[in-house]
PDB file of C-alpha atoms (C1' of nucleotides) in Angstrom:
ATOM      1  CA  UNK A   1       0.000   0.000   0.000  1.00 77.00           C
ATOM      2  CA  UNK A   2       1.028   3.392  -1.376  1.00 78.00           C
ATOM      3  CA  UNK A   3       1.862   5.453   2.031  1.00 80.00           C
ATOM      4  CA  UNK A   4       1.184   8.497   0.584  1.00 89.00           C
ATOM      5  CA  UNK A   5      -2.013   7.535   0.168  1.00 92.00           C
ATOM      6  CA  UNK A   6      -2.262   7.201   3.870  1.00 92.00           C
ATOM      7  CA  UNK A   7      -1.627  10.717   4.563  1.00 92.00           C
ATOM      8  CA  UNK A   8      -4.377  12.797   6.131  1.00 91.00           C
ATOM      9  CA  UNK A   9      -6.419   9.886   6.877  1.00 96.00           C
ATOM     10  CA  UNK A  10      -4.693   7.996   9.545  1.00 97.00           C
ATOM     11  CA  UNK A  11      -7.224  10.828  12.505  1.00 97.00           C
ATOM     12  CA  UNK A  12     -10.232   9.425  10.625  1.00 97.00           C
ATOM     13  CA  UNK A  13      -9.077   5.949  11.096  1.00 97.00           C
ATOM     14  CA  UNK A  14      -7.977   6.064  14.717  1.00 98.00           C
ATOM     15  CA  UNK A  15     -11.575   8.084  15.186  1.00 98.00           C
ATOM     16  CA  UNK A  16     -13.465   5.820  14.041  1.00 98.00           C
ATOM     17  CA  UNK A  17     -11.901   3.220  15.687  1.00 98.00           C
ATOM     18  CA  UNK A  18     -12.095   4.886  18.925  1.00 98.00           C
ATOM     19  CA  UNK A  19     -15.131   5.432  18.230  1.00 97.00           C
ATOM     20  CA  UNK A  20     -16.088   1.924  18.511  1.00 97.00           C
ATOM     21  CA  UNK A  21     -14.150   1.484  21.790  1.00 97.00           C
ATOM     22  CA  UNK A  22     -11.333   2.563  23.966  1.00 98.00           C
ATOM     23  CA  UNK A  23      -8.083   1.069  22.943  1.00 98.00           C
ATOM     24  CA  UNK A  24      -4.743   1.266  23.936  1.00 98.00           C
ATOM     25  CA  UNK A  25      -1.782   1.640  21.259  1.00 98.00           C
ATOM     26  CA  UNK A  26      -0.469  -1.818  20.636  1.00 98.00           C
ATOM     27  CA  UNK A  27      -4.205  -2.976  20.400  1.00 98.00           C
ATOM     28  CA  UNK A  28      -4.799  -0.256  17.761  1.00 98.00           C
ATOM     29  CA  UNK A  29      -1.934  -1.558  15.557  1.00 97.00           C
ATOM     30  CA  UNK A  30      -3.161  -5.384  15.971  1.00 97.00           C
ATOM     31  CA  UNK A  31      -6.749  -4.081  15.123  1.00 97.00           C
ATOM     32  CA  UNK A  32      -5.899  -2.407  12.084  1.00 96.00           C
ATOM     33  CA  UNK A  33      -3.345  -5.366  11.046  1.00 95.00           C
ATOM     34  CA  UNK A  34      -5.986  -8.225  11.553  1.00 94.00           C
ATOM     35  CA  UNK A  35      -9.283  -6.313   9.721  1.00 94.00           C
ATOM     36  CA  UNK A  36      -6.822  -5.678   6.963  1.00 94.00           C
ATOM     37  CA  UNK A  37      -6.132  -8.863   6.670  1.00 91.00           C
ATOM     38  CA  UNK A  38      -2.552  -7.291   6.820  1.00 90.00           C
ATOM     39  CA  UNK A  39      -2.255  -5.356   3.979  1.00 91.00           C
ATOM     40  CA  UNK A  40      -1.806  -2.107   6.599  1.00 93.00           C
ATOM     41  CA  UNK A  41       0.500  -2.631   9.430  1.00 94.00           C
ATOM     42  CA  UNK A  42       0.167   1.298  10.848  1.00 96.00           C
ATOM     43  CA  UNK A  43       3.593   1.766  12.220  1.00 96.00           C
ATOM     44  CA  UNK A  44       4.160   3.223  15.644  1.00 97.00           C
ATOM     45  CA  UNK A  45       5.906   6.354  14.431  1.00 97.00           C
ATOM     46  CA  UNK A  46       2.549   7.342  13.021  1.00 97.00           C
ATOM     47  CA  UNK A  47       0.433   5.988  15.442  1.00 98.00           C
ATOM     48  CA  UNK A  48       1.481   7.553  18.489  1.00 98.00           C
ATOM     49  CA  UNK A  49       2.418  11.530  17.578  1.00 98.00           C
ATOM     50  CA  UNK A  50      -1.343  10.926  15.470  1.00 98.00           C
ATOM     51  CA  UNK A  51      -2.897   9.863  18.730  1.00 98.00           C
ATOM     52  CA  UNK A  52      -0.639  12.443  20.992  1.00 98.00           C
ATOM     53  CA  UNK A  53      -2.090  15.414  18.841  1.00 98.00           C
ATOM     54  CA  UNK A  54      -5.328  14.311  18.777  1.00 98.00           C
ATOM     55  CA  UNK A  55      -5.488  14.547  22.351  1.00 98.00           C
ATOM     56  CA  UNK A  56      -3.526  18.001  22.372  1.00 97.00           C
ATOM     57  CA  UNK A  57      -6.993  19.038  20.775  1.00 97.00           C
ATOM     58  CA  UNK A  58      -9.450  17.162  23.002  1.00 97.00           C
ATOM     59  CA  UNK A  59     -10.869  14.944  20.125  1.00 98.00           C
ATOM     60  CA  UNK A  60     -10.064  12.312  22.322  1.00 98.00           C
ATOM     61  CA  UNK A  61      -8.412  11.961  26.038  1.00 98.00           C
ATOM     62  CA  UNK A  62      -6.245   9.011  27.817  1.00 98.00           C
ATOM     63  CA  UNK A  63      -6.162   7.337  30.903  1.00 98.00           C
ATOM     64  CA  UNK A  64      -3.837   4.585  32.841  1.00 98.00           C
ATOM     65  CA  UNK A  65      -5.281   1.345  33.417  1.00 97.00           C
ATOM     66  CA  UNK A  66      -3.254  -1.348  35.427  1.00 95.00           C
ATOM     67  CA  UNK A  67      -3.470  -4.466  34.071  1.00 93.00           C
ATOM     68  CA  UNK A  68      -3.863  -7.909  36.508  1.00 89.00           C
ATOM     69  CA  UNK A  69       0.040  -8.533  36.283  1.00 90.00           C
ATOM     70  CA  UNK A  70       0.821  -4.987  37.355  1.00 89.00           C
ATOM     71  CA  UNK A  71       1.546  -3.789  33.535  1.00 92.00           C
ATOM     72  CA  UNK A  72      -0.110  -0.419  32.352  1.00 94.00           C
ATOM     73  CA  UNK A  73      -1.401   0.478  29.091  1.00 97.00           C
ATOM     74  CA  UNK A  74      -2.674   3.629  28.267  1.00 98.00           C
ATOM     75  CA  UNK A  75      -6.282   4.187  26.643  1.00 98.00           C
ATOM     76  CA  UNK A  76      -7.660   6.378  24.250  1.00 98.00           C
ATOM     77  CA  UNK A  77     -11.150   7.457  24.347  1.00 98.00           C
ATOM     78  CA  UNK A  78     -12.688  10.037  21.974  1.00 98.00           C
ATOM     79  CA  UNK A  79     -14.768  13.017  23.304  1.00 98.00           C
ATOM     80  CA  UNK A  80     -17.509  14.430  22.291  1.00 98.00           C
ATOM     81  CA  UNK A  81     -15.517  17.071  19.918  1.00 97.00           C
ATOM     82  CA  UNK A  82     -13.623  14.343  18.544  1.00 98.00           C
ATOM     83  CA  UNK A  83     -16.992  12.933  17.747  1.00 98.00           C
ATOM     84  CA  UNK A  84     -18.286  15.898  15.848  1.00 97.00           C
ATOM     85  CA  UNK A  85     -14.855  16.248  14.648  1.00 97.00           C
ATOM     86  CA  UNK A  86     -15.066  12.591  13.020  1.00 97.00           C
ATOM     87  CA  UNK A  87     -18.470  13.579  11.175  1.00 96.00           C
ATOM     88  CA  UNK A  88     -16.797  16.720   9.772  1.00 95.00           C
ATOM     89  CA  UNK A  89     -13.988  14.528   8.456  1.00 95.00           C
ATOM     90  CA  UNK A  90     -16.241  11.131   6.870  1.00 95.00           C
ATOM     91  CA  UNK A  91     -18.364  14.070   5.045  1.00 94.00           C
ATOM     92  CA  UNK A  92     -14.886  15.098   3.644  1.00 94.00           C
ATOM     93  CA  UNK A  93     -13.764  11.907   2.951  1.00 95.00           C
ATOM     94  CA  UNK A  94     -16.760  10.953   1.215  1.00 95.00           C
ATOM     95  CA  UNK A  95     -16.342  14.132  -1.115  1.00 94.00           C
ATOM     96  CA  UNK A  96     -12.685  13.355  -1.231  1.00 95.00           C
ATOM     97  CA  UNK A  97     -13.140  10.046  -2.916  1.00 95.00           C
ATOM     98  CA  UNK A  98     -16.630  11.069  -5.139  1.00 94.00           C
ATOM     99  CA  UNK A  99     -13.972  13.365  -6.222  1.00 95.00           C
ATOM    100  CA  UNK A 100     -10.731  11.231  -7.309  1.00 95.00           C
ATOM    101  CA  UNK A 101     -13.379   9.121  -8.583  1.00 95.00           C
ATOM    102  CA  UNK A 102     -15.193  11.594 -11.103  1.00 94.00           C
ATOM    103  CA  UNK A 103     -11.621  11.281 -12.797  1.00 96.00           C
ATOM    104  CA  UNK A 104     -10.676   7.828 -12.939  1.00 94.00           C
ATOM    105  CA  UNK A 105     -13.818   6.254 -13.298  1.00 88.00           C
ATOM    106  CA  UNK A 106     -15.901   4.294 -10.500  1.00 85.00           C
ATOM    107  CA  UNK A 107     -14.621   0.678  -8.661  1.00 78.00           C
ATOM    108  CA  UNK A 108     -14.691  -1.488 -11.518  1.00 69.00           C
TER     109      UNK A 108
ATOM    110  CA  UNK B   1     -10.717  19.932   1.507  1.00 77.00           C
ATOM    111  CA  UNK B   2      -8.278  18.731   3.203  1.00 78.00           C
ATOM    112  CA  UNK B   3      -5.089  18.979   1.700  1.00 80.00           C
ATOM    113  CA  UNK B   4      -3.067  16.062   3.699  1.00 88.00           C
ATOM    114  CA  UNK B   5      -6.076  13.409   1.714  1.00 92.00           C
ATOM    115  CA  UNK B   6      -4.808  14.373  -1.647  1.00 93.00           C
ATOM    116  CA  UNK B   7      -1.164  13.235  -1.176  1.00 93.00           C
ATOM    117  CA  UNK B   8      -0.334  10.356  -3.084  1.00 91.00           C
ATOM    118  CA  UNK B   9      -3.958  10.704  -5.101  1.00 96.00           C
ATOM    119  CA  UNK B  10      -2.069  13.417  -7.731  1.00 97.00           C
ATOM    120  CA  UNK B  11      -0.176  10.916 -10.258  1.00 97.00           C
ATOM    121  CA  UNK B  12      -3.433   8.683 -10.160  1.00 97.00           C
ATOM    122  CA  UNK B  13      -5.187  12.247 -11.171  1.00 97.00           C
ATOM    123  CA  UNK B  14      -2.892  12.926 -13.626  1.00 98.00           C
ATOM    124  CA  UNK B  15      -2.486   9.849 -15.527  1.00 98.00           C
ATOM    125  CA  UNK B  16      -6.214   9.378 -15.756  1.00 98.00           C
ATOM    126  CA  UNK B  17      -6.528  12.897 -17.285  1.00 98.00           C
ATOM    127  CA  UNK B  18      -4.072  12.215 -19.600  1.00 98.00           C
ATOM    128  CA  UNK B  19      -5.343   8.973 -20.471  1.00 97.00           C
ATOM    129  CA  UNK B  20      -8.009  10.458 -22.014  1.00 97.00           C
ATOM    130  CA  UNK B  21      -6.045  13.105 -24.129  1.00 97.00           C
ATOM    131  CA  UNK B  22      -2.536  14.894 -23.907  1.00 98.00           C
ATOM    132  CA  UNK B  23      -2.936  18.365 -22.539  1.00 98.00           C
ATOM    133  CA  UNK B  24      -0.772  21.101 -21.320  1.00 98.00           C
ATOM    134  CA  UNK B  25      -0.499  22.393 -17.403  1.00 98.00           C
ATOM    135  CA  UNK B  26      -2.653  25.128 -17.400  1.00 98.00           C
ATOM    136  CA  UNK B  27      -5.308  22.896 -19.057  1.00 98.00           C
ATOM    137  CA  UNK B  28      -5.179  20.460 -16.411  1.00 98.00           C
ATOM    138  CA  UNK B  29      -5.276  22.961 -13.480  1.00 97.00           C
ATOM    139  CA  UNK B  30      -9.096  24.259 -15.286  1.00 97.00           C
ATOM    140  CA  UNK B  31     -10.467  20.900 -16.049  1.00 97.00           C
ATOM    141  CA  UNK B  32      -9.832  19.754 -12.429  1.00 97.00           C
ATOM    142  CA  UNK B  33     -11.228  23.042 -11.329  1.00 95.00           C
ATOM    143  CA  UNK B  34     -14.313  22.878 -13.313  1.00 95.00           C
ATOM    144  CA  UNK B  35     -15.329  18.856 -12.990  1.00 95.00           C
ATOM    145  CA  UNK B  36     -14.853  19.294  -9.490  1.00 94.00           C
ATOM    146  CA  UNK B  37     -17.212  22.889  -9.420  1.00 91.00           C
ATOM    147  CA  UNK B  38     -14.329  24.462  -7.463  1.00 90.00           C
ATOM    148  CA  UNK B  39     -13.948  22.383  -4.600  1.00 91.00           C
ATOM    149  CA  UNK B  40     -10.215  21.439  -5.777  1.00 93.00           C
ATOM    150  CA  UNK B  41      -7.932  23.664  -7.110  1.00 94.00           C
ATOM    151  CA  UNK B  42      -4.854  21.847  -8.300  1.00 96.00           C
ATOM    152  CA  UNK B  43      -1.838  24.044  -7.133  1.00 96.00           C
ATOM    153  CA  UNK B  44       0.772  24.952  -9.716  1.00 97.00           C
ATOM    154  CA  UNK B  45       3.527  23.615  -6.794  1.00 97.00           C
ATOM    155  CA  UNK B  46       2.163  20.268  -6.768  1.00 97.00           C
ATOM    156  CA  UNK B  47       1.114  20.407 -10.313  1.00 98.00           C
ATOM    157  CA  UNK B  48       4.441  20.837 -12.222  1.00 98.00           C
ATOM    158  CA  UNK B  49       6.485  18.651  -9.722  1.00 98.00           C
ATOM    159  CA  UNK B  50       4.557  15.554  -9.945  1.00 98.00           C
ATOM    160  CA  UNK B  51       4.557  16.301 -13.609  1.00 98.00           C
ATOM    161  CA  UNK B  52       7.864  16.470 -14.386  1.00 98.00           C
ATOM    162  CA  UNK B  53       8.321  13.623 -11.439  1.00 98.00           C
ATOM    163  CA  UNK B  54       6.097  11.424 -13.847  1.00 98.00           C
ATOM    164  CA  UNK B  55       8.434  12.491 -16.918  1.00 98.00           C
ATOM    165  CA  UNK B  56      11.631  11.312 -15.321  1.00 97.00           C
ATOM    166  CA  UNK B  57       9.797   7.675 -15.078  1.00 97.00           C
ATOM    167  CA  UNK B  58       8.823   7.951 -18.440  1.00 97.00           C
ATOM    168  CA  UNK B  59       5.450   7.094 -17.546  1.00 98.00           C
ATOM    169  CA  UNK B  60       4.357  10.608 -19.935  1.00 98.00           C
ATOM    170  CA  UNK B  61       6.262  12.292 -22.192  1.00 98.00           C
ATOM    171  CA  UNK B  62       5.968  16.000 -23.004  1.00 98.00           C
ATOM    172  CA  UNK B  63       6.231  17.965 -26.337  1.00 98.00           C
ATOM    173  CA  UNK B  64       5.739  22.084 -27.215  1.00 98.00           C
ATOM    174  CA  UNK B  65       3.615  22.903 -29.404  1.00 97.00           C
ATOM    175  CA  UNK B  66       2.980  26.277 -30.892  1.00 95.00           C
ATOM    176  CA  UNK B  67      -0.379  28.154 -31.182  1.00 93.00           C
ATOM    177  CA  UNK B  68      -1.650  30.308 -34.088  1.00 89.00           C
ATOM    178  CA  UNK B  69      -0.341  33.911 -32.027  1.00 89.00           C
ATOM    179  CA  UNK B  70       2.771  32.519 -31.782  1.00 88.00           C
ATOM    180  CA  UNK B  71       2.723  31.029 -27.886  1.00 92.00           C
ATOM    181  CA  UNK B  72       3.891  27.663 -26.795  1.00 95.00           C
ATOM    182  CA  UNK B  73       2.729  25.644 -24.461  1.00 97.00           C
ATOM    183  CA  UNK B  74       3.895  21.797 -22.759  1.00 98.00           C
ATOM    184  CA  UNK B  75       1.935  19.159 -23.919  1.00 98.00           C
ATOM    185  CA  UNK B  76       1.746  16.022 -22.145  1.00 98.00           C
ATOM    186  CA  UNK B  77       0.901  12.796 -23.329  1.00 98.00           C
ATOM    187  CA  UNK B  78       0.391   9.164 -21.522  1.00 98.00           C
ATOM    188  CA  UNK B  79       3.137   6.284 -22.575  1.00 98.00           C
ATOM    189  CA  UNK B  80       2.259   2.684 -22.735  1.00 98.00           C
ATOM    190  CA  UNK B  81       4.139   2.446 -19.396  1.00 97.00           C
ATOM    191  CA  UNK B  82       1.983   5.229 -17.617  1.00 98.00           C
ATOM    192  CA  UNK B  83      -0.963   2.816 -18.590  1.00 98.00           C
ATOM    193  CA  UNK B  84       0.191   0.003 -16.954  1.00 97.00           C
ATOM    194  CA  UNK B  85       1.355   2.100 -13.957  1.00 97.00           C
ATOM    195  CA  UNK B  86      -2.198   3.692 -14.006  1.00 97.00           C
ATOM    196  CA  UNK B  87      -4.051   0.235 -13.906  1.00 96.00           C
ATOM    197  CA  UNK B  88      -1.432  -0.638 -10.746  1.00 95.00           C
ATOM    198  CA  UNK B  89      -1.909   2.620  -8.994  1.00 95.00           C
ATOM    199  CA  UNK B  90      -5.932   2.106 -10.115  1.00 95.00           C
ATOM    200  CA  UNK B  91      -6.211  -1.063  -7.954  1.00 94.00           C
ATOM    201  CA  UNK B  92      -4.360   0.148  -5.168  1.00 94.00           C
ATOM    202  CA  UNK B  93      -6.879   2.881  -5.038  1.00 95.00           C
ATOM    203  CA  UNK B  94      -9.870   1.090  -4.996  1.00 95.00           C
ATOM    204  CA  UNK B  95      -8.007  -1.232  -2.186  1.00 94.00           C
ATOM    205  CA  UNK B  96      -7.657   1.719  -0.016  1.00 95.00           C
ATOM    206  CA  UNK B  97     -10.875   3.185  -0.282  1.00 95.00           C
ATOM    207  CA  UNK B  98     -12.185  -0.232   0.430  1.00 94.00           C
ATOM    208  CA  UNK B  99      -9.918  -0.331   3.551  1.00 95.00           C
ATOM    209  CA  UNK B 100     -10.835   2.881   4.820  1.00 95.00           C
ATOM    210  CA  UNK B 101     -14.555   2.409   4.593  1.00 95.00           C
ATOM    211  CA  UNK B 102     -14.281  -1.091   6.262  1.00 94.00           C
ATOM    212  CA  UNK B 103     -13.206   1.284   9.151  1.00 96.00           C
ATOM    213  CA  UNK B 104     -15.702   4.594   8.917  1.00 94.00           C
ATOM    214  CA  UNK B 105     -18.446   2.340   7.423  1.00 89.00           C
ATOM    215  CA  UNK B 106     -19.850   2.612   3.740  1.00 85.00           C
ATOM    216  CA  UNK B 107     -20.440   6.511   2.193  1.00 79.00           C
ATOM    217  CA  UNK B 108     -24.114   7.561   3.943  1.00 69.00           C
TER     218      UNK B 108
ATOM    219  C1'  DT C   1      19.717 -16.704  32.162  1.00 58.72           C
ATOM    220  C1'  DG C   2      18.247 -15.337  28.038  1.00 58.72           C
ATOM    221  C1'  DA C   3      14.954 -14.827  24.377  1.00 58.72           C
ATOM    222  C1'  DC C   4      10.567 -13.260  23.178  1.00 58.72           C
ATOM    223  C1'  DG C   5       6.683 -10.488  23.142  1.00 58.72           C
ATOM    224  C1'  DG C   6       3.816  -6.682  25.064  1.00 58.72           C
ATOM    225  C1'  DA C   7       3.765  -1.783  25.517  1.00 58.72           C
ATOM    226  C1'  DC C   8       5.277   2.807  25.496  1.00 58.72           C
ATOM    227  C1'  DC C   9       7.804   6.397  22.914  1.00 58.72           C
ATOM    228  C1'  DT C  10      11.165   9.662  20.009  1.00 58.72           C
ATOM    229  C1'  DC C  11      14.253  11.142  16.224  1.00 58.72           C
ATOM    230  C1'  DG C  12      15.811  12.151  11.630  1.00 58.72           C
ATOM    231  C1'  DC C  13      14.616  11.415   6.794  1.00 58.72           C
ATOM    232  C1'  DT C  14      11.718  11.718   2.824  1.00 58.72           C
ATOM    233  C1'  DT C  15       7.850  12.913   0.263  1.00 58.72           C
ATOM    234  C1'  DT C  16       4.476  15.980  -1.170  1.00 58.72           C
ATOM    235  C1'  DG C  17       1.256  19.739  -1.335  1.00 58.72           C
ATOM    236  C1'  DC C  18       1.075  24.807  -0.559  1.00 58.72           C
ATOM    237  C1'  DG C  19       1.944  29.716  -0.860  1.00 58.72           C
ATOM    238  C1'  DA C  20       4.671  32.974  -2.754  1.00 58.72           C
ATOM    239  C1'  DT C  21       7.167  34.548  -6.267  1.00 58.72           C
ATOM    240  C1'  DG C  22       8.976  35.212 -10.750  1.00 58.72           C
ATOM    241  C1'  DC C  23       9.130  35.596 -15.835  1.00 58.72           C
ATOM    242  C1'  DA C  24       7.226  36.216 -20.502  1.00 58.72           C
ATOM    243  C1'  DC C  25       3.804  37.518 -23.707  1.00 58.72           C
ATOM    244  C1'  DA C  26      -1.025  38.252 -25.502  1.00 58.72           C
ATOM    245  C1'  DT C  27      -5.403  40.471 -25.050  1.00 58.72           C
ATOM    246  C1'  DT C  28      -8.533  43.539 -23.188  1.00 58.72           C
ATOM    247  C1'  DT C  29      -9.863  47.843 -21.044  1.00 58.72           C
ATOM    248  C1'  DA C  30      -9.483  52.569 -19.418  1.00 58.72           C
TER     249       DA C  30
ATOM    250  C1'  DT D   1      -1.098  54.344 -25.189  1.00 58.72           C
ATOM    251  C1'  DA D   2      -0.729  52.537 -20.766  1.00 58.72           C
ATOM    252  C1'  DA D   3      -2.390  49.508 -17.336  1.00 58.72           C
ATOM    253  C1'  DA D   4      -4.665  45.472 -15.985  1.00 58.72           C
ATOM    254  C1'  DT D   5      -5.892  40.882 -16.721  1.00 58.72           C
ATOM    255  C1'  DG D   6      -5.232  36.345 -18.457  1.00 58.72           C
ATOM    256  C1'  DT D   7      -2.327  32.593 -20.311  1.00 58.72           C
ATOM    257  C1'  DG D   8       1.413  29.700 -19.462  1.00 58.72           C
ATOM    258  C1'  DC D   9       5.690  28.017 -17.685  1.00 58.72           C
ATOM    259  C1'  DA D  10       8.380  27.191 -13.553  1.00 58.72           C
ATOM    260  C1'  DT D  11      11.020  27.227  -8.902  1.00 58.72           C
ATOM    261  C1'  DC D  12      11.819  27.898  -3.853  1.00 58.72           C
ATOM    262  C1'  DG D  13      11.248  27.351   1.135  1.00 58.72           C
ATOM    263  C1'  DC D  14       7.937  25.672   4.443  1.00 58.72           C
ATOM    264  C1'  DA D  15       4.912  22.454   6.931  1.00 58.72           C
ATOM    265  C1'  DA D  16       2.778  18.100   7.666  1.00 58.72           C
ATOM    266  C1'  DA D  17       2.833  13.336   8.081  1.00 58.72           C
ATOM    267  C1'  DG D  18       4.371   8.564   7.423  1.00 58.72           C
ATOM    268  C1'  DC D  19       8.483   5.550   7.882  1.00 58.72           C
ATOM    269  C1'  DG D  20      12.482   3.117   9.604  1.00 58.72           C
ATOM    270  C1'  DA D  21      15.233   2.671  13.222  1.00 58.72           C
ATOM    271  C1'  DG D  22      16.203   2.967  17.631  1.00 58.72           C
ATOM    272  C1'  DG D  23      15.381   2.984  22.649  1.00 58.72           C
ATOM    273  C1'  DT D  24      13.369   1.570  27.319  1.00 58.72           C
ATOM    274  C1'  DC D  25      10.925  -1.250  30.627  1.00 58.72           C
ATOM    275  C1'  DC D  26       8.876  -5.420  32.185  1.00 58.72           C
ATOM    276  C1'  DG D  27       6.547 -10.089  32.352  1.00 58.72           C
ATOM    277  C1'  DT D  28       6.697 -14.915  30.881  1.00 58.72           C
ATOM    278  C1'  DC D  29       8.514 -19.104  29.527  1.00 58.72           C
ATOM    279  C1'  DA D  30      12.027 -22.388  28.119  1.00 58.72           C
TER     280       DA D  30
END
DNA sequence: TGACGGACCTCGCTTTGCGATGCACATTTA
DNA sequence: TAAATGTGCATCGCAAAGCGAGGTCCGTCA
């Protein structure tokens, strides 16, 4: 997969996700790897800087959970503005690919 | 729109365009602007890079051509190996959108 | 004890679009 | 005739974002 094309919609992604659920980083990764069948391993240097700005704007906040063995993981949970946020963004994306497809022609 | 979605997307632009005819920079930067009703304006700095980018592969070639007054302007033109690279890139399109909308959910 | 995997993260590099700017010449308008 | 607009090419420095590589800590299991 083209990782340019990735660009710009990696806060959709983890949105949506989120969206679903709170999830922790390394769960995020194995999510997207297995539902992709993996064809998209989202790498950690994108992952966490995505999620860390995300939160710098309240779309979504985190929180410490201890795990049974005494291991922490840290969740993500979107917010209400990152929920509105996420509608703002699948409108776009929906324009985004009516749009690439006017030109090359619809899913064959 | 967001300008992060449309990186990568510009050579699959391109190449469709000039699958259907050879045209000349300024052309392209109008048709884009009028099938799209405005909503993209293809910028001059990503235009002519990603051009000439698309030269150096040899997946277009250009040629001038002079106009009754006298001007010139760049043609460009698809090459058999542009075609191929457009079905490729074509695929890997529809792949992503498919990927993406497995995560957001199907276009409302 | 040592390897593996879970889990967090950062840093420098590259790519790519954008905004600004520049140049040259034709046509239109004041 | 002079100025403004439009056509047409192009480059430069900047910002954003993904990537690869690297780093740290800790639990588990052989």
């Amino acid at each position: 997969m083209d990782r340019e094309l990735l660009k710009g919609s990696t806060p959709l992604l983890l949105l949506s996700l989120l969206c679903e659920a709170p999830m922790y980083g390394y769960q995020i990764i194995e999510t997207v790897r297995q539902r992709t069948g993996g064809t998209y391993t989202l790498k950690e240097g994108a992952l966490y800087p995505a999620l860390h700005k995300l939160e710098a704007t309240e779309f979504i906040a985190s929180y410490w959970e201890t795990q049974e063995n005494g291991r922490e993981r840290r969740y993500y949970a979107i917010q209400p503005a990152g929920e509105a946020f996420l509608a703002a963004k699948k409108k776009e994306w929906d324009q985004f690919v009516d749009m690439v497809q006017a030109f090359v022609g619809p899913k064959a």
